[in-house]
Short mmCIF file of C-alpha atoms in Angstrom, two decimals:
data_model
loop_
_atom_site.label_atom_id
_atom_site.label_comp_id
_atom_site.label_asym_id
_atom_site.label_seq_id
_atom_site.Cartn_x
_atom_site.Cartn_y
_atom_site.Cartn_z
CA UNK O 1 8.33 6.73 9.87
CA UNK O 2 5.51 8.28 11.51
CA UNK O 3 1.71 7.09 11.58
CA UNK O 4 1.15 10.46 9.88
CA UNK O 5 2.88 13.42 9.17
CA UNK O 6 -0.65 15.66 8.36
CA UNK O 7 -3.41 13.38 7.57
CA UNK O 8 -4.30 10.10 6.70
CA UNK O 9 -7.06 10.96 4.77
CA UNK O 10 -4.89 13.68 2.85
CA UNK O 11 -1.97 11.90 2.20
CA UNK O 12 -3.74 8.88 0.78
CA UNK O 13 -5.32 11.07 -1.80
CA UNK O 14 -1.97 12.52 -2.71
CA UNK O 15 -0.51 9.29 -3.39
CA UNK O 16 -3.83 8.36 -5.41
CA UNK O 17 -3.51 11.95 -7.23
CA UNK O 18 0.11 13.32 -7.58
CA UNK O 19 3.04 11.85 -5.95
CA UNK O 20 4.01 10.63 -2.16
CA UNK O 21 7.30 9.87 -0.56
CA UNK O 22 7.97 7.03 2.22
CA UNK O 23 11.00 6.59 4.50
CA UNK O 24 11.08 3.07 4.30
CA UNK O 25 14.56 2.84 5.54
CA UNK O 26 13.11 0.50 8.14
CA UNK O 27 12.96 -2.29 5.24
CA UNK O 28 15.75 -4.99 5.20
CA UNK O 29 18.06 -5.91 2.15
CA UNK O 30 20.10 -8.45 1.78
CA UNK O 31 22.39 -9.79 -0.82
CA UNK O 32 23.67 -13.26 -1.97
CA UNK O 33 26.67 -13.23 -4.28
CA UNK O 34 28.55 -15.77 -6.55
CA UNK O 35 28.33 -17.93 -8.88
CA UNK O 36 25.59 -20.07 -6.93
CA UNK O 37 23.37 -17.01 -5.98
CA UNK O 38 21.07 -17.85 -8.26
CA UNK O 39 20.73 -20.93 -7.55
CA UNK O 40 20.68 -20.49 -3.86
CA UNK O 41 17.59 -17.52 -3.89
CA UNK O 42 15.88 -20.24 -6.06
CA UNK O 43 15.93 -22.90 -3.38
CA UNK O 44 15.10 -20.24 -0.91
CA UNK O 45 11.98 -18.84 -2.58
CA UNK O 46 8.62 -20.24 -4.15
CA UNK O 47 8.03 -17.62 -7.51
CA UNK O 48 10.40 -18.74 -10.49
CA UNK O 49 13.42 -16.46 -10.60
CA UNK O 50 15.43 -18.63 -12.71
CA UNK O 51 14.70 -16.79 -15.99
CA UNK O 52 14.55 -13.24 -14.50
CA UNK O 53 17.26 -11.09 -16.69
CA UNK O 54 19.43 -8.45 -15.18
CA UNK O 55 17.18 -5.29 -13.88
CA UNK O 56 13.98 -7.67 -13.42
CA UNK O 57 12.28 -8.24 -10.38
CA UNK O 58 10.02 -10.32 -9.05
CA UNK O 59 7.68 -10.88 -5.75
CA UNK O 60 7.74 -13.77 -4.07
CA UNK O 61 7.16 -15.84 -0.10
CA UNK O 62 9.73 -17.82 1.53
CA UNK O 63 8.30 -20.77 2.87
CA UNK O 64 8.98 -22.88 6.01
CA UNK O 65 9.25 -26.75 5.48
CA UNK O 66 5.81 -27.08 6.47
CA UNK O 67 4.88 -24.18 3.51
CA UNK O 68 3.77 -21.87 6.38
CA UNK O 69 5.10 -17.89 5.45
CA UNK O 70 8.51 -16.79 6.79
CA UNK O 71 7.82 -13.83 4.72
CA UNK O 72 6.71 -12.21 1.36
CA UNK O 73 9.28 -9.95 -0.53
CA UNK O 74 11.03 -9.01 -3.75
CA UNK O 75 14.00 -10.38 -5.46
CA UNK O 76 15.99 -8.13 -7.64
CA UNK O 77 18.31 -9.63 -9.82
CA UNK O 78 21.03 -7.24 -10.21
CA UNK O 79 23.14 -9.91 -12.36
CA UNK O 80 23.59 -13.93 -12.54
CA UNK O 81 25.76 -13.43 -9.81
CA UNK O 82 24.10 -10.87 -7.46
CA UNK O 83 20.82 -10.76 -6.15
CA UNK O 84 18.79 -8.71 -3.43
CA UNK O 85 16.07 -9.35 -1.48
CA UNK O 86 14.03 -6.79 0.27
CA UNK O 87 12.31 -8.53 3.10
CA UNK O 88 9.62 -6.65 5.90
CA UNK O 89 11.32 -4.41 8.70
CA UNK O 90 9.60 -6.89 11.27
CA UNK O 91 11.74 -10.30 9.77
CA UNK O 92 15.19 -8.80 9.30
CA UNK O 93 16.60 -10.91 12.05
CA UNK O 94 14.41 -14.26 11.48
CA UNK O 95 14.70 -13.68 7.63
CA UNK O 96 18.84 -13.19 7.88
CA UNK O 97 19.23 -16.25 10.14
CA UNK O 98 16.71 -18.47 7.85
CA UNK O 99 18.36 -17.33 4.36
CA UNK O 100 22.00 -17.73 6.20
CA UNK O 101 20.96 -21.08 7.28
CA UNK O 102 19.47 -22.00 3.92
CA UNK O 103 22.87 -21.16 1.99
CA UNK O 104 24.94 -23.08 5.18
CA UNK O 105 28.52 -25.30 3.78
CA UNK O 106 28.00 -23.43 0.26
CA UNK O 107 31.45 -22.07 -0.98
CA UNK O 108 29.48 -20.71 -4.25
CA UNK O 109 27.26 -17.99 -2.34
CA UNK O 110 27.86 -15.41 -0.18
CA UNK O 111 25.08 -14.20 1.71
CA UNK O 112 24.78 -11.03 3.63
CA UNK O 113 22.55 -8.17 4.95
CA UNK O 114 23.32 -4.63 4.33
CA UNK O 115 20.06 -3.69 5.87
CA UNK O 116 21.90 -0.85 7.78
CA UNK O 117 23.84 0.13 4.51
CA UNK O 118 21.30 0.71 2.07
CA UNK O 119 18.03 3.08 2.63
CA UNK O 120 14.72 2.85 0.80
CA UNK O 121 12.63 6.07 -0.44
CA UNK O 122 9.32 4.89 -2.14
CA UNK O 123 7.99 7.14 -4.51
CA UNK O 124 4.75 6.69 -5.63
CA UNK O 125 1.94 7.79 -7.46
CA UNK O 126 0.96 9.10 -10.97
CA UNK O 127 3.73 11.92 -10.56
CA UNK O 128 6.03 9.81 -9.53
CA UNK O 129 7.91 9.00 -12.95
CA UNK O 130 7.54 12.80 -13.43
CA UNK O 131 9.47 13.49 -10.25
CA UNK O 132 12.15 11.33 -10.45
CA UNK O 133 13.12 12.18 -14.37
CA UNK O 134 14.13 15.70 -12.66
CA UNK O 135 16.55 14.29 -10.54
CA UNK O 136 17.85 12.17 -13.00
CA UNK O 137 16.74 13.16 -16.30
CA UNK O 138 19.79 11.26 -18.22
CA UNK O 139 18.03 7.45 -17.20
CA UNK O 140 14.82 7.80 -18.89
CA UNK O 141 13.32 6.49 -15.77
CA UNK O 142 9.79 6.29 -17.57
CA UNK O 143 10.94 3.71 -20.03
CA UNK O 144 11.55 0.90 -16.63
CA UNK O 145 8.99 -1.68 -16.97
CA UNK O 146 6.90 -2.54 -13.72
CA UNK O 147 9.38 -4.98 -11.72
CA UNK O 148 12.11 -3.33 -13.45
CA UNK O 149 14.64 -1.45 -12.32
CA UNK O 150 17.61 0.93 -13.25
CA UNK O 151 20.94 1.93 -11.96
CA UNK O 152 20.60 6.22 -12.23
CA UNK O 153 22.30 8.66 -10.82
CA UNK O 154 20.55 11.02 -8.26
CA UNK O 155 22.64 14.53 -7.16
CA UNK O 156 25.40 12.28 -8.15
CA UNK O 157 24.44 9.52 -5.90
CA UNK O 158 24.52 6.38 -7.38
CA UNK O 159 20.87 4.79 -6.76
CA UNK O 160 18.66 1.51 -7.88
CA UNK O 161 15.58 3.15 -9.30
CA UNK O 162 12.96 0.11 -8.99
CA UNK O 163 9.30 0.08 -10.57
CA UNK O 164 8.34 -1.18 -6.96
CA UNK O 165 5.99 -0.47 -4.64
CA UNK O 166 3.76 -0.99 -1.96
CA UNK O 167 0.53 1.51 -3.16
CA UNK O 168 -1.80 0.09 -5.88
CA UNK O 169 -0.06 3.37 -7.56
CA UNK O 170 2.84 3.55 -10.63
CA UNK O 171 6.14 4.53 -8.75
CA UNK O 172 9.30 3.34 -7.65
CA UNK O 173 11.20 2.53 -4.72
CA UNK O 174 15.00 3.92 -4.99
CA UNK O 175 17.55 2.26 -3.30
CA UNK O 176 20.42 4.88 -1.91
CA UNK O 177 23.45 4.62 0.25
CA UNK O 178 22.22 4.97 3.45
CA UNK O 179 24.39 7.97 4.27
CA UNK O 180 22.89 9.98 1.29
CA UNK O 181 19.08 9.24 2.19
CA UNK O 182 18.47 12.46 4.05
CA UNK O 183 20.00 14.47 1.06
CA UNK O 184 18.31 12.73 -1.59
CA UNK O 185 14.45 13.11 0.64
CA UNK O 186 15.08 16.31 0.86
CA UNK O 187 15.99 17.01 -3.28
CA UNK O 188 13.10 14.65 -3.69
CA UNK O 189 10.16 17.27 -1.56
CA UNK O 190 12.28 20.15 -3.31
CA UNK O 191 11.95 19.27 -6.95
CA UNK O 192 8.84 18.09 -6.74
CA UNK O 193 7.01 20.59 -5.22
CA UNK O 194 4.46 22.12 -8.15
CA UNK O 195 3.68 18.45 -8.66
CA UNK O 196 1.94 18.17 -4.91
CA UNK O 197 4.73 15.48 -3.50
CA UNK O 198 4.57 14.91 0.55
CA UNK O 199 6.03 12.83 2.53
CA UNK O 200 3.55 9.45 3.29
CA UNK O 201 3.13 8.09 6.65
CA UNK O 202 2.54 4.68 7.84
CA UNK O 203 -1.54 5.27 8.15
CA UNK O 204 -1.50 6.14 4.65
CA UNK O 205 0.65 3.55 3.83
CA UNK O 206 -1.72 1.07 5.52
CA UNK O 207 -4.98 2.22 3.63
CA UNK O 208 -2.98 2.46 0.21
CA UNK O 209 -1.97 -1.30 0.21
CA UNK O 210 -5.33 -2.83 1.72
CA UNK O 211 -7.58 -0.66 -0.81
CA UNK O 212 -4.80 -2.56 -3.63
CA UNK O 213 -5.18 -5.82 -1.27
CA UNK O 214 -1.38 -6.39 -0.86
CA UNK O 215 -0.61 -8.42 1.90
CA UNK O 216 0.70 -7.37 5.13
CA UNK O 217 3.18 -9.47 6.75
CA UNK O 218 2.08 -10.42 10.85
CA UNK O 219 -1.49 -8.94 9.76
CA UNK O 220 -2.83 -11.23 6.34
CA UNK O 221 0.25 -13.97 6.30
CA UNK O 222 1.91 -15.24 8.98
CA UNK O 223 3.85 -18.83 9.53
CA UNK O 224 0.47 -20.42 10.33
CA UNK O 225 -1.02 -19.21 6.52
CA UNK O 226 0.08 -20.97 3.56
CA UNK O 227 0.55 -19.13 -0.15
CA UNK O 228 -2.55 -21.07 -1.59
CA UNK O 229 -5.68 -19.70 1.41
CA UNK O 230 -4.09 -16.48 1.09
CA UNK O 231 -4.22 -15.90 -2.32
CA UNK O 232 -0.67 -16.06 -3.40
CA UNK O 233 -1.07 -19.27 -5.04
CA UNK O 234 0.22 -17.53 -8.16
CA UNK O 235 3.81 -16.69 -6.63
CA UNK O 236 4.26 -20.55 -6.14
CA UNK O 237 5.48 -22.39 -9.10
CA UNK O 238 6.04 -25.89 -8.01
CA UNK O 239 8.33 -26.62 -11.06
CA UNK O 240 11.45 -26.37 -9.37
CA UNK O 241 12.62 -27.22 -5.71
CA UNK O 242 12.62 -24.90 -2.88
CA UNK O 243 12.09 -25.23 0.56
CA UNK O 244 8.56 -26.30 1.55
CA UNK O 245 7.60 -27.51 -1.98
CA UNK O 246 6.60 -30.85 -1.05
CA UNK O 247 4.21 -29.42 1.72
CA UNK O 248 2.91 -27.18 -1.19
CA UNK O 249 2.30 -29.82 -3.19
CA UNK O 250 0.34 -31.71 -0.82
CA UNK O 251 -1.64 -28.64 0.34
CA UNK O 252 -2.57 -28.26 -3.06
CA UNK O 253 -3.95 -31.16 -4.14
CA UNK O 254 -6.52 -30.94 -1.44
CA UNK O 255 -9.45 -28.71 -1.40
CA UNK O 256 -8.82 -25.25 0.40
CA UNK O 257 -10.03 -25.16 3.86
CA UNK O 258 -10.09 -21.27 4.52
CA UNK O 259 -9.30 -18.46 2.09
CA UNK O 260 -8.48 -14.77 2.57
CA UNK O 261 -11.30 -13.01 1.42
CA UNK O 262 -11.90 -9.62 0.89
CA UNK O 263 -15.22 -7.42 1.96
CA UNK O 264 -16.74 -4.24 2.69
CA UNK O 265 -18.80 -3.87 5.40
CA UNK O 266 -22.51 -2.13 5.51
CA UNK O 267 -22.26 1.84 6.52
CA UNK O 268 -19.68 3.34 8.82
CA UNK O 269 -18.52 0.47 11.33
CA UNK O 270 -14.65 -0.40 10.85
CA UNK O 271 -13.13 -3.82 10.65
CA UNK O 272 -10.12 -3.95 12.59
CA UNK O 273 -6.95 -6.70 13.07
CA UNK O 274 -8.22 -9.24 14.96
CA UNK O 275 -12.18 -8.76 15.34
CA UNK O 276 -14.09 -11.88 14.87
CA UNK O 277 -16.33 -12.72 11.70
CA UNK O 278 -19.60 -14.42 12.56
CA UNK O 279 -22.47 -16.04 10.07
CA UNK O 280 -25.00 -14.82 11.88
CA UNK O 281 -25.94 -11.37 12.89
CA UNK O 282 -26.57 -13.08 16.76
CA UNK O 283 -25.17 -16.20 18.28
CA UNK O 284 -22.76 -18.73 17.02
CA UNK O 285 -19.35 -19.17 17.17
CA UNK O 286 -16.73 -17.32 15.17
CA UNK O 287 -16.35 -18.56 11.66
CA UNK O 288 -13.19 -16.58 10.82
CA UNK O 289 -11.09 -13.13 12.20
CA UNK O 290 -10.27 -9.95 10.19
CA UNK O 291 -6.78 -9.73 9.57
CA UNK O 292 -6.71 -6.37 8.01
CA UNK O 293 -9.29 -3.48 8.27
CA UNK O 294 -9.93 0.23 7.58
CA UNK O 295 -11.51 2.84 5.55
CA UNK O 296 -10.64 2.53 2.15
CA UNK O 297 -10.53 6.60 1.62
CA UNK O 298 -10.61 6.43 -2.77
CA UNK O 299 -13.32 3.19 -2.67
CA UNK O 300 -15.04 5.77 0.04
CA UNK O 301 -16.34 1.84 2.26
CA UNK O 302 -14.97 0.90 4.98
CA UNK O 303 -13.00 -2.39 3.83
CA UNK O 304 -11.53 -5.69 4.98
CA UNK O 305 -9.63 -9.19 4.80
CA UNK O 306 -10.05 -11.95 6.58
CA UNK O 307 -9.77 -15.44 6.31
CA UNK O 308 -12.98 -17.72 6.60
CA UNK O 309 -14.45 -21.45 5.56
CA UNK O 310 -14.25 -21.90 2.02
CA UNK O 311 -17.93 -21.69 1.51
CA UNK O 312 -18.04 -18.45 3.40
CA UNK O 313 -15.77 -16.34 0.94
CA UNK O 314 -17.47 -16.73 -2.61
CA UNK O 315 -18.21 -13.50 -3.84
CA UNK O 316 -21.59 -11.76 -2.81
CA UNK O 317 -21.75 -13.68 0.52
CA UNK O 318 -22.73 -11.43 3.60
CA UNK O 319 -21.07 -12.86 6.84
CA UNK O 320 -21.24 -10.18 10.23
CA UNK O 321 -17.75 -8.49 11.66
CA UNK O 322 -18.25 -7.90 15.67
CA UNK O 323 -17.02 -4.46 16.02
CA UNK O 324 -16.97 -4.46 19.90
CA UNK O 325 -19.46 -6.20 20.49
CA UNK O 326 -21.59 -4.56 18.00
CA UNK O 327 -21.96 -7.44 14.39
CA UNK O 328 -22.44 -5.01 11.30
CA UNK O 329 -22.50 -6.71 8.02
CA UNK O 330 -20.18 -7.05 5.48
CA UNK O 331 -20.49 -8.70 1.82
CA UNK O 332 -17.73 -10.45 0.15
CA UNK O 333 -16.03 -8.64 -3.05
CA UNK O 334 -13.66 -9.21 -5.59
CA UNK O 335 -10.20 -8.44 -4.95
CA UNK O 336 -8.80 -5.40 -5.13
CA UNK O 337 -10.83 -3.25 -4.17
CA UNK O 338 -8.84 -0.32 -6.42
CA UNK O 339 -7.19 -1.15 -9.44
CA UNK O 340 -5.37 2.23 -10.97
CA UNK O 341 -7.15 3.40 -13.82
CA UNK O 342 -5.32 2.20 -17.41
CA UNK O 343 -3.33 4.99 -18.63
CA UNK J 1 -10.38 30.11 19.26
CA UNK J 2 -7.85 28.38 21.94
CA UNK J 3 -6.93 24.81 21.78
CA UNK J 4 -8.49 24.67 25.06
CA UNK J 5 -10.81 26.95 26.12
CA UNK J 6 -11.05 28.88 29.29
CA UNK J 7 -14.44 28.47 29.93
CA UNK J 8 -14.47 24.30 29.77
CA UNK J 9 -13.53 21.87 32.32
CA UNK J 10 -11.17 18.77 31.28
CA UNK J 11 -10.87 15.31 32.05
CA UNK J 12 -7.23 12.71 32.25
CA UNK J 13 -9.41 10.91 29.23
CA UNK J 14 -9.08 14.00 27.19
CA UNK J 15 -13.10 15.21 27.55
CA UNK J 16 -14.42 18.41 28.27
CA UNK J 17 -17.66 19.63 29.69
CA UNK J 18 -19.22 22.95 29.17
CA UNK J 19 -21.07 23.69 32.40
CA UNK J 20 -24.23 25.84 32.56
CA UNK J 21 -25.53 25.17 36.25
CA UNK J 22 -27.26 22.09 36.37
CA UNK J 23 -26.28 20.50 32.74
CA UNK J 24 -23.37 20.28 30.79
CA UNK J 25 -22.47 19.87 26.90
CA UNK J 26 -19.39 17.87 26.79
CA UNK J 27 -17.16 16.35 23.70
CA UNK J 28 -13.54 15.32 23.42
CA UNK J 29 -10.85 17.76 23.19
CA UNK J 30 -8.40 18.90 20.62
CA UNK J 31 -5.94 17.10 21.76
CA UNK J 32 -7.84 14.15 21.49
CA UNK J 33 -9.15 14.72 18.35
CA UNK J 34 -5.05 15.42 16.71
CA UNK J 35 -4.12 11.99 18.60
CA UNK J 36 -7.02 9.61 16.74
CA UNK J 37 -6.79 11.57 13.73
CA UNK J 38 -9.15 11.50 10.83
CA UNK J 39 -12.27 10.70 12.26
CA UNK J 40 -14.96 8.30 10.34
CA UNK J 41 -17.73 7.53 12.44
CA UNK J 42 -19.11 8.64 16.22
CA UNK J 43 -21.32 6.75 18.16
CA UNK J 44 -22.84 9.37 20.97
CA UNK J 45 -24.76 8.00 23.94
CA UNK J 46 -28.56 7.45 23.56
CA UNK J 47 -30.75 9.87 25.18
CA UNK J 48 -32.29 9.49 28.19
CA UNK J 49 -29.74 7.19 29.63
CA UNK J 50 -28.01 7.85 32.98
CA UNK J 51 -24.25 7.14 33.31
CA UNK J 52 -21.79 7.58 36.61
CA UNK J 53 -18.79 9.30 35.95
CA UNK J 54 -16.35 7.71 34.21
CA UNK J 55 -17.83 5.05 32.50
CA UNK J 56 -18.04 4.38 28.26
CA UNK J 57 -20.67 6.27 26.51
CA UNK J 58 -19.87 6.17 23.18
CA UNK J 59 -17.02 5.83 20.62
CA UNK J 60 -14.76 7.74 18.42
CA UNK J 61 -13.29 5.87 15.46
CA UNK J 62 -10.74 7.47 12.94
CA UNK J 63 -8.77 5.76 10.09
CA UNK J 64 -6.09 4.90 12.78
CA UNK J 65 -7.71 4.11 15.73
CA UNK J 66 -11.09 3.53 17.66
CA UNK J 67 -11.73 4.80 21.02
CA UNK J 68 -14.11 5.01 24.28
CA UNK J 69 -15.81 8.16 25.11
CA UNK J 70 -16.11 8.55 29.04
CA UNK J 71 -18.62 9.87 30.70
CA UNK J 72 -16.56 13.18 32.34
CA UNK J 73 -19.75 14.01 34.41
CA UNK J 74 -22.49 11.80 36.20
CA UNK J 75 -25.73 12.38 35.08
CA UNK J 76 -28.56 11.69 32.09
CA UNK J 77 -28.02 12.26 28.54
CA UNK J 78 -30.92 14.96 27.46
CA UNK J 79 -29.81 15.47 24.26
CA UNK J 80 -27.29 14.22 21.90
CA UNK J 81 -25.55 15.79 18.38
CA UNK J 82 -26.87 13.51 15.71
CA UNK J 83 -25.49 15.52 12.73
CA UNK J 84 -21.88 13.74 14.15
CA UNK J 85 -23.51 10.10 13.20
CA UNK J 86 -23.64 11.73 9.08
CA UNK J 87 -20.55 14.04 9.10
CA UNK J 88 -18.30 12.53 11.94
CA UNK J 89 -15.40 15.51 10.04
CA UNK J 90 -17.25 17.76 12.04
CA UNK J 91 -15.19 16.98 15.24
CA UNK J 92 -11.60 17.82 13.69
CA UNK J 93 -12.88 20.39 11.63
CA UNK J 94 -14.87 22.24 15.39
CA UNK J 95 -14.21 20.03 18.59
CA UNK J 96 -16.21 22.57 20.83
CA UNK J 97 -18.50 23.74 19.06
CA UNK J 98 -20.01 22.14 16.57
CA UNK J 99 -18.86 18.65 17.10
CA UNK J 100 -20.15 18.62 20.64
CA UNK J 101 -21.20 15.20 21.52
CA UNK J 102 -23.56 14.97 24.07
CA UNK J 103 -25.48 17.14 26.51
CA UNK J 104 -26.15 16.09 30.25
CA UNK J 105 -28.40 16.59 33.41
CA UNK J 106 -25.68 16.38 35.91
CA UNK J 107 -26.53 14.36 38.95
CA UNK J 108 -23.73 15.69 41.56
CA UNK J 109 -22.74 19.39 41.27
CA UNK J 110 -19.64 18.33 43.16
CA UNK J 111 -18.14 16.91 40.79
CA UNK J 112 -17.37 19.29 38.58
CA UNK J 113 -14.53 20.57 40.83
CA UNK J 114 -12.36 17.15 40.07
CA UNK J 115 -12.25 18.28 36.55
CA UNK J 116 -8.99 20.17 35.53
CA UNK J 117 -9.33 24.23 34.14
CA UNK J 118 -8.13 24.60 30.75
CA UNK J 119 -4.60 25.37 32.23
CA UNK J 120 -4.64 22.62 33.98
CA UNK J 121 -5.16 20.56 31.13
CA UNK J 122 -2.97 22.48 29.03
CA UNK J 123 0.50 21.25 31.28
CA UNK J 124 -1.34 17.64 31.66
CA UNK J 125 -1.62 16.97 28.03
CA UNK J 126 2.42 18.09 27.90
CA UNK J 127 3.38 15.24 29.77
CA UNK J 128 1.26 12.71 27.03
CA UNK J 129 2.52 14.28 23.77
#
């Protein structure tokens, strides 16, 4: 997947406006079947999956012991008895040695990863449903819920056609025999031509999903972030037992140090990974870092997340972002900064 | 017009310098420009500040990336394109022209024979695609 195939700029606005494809091949799935897979992604993850029904979906973090972030991904429950998890291209190999590990001396569960058998095209944007009723016009593709998904059949390929994505935008991601990816990209740019659809690069991909304020794995959450300071505290249900719920428990019963927070910064400077946030426009010490930064091309402001003191992140607060060596202001907003419009 | 003009000389850090006898207009190159992308802001030198060769003058930041402008000639800044602080677009949409950057009193003539012609440049920027 490139950076960009054109331009950012332009392929964030077709995404926004028509319809966008993304090779996301380079996402890992894995599977855990038997009569204890349930059970076993349950113990493995902190959202509530017990009473997802067949073709639901759900996002979710696996936690470490100590509630710190292995990662953040979705759990598609195929049946009672087979579930996959899409996990970030980065974690394939931690993520497949933690869940393996997690599911060790169980004869009920078999876990594996077919990372390398299954590739991902995420379609996305209003055209998306459009574009994807062409190729399979029989599966009535517009009726899937959002975290739904349905088995279809694309040029004859069987696919997973999954109200999914990674945009702030309607669309799906469609899961495809690896060996039939090219064929079905290619159908996919063909058919939906008069609706606008090109193919999305990673820049795009980037400013899509901070504008919507999805997290970024390695950027936003890491093993040293827990769920609660970076605003996932509503995947974490504490009702049942999974690994790192008793760290959880504890973290939440005490007042939040930090938070993620999410602000736009005064004219044309650019938060970027890593820059330090300061209280002051001179002086000081660092008070937090950016984790995530960029133009946000539909909010039109250059926009950011970070994690800072407590006190520092309610809403209307200015702190100052040192863009090499330069501070320029930013103000605290709500989060996201683009919500789709209602249909 | 050519993705790098004949009449320009070009730097290894992807500037190029227009030069009229004792000053020179200089900007960043196409090349440069396709690399960062879609630009979003420009900072250009201030005016009436000397630099030596070689050495940050401003910066280039695009939706991707965020990078130093080099001086590609010694000398002081006499003038500078402020229309690039308001519509930073106008680099990719006119590198050489209209998105100029800066304009310099050059303070060694010699120099100017270090920088690479526009075929030069051409087979160096080859190599870095």
């Amino acid at each position: 997947m490139p950076v960009q195939y054109e331009s950012i700029l332009e392929e964030h606005k077709t995404v926004r406006t028509a319809v966008g494809l993304f090779d996301v091949c380079h996402m890992g799935e894995v599977e855990f079947v038997g009569p204890g897979a349930l059970s076993a992604v349950e113990r493995l993850v902190s959202n509530d999956v017990r009473k997802l029904v067949d073709g639901q979906a759900r996002y979710t973090v696996v936690c470490y012991e100590d509630g710190g972030i292995v990662d953040d991904c979705i759990v598609y429950r195929e049946h009672a008895e087979r579930i996959v998890i899409v996990i970030n291209a980065a974690n394939v190999d931690k993520d497949v040695a933690w869940f393996a590990k997690s599911v060790e001396g169980r004869s009920d569960v078999t876990f594996r990863n077919l990372s390398d058998d299954y590739g991902l095209i995420a379609v996305q944007g209003p055209l998306a449903v459009s574009l994807l009723q062409r190729l399979a016009p029989e599966a009535e593709l517009a009726q899937v819920k959002s975290f739904h998904f349905r088995k279809a059949e694309m040029l004859g390929i069987p696919v997973w056609a999954a109200r999914t994505g990674y945009t702030g935008e309607d669309g799906f991601e469609v899961f495809v025999p690896a060996s039939e990816t090219a064929r079905l990209w290619n159908a996919m740019l063909e058919v939906g031509k008069d609706l606008g659809v090109k193919p999305i690069g990673l820049g795009a991909r980037d400013t899509l999903r901070l504008e919507a304020c999805l997290s970024l794995y390695g950027n936003d959450i890491d093993a040293t972030t827990n769920p609660f300071e970076a605003n996932l505290g509503w995947v974490v249900k504490l009702d049942h037992d999974f690994i790192g719920r008793a760290a959880l428990e504890a973290i939440k019963a005490k007042p939040l140090q930090r938070k993620l927070c999410a602000f736009v910064m005064d004219g044309r400077g650019t938060a970027r990974h890593g820059y330090n946030i300061y209280a002051t426009e001179t002086g000081g010490e660092p008070i937090g870092v950016v984790t995530s930064g960029s133009l946000g091309p539909t909010v039109g402001k250059n926009l950011g997340l970070g994690y800072v003191p407590i006190e520092q992140a309610e809403l209307g607060n200015r702190f100052f972002v040192d863009c090499r060596g330069k501070r320029i202001a930013a103000q605290v907003v709500k989060s996201p900064f683009y919500r789709r419009p209602a249909l | 017009m050519s993705k790098y003009p004949a009449d320009l000389r070009y730097t290894k850090d992807h500037e190029w310098a227009r030069i009229d006898g004792k000053r020179a207009v200089i900007g960043i190159t196409d090349f440069a420009v396709h690399q960062l992308g879609d630009i979003t802001m420009v900072e250009p030198p201030k005016e009436g500040e000397s630099h030596n060769r070689g050495t940050p003058i401003g910066t280039v930041e695009s939706v991707k990336a965020v990078s130093d402008i080099y001086a590609p000639l010694s000398g002081k800044v006499v003038k500078t394109n402020d229309p690039l602080r308001d519509q930073p677009e106008l680099l990719n949409e006119d590198c050489y022209d209209e998105g100029w950057i800066a304009e310099l009193e050059l303070s060694n003539l010699d120099e100017s024979k270090e920088l690479m012609t526009s075929e030069e440049y051409a087979l160096y920027v080859k190599d870095q695609g």
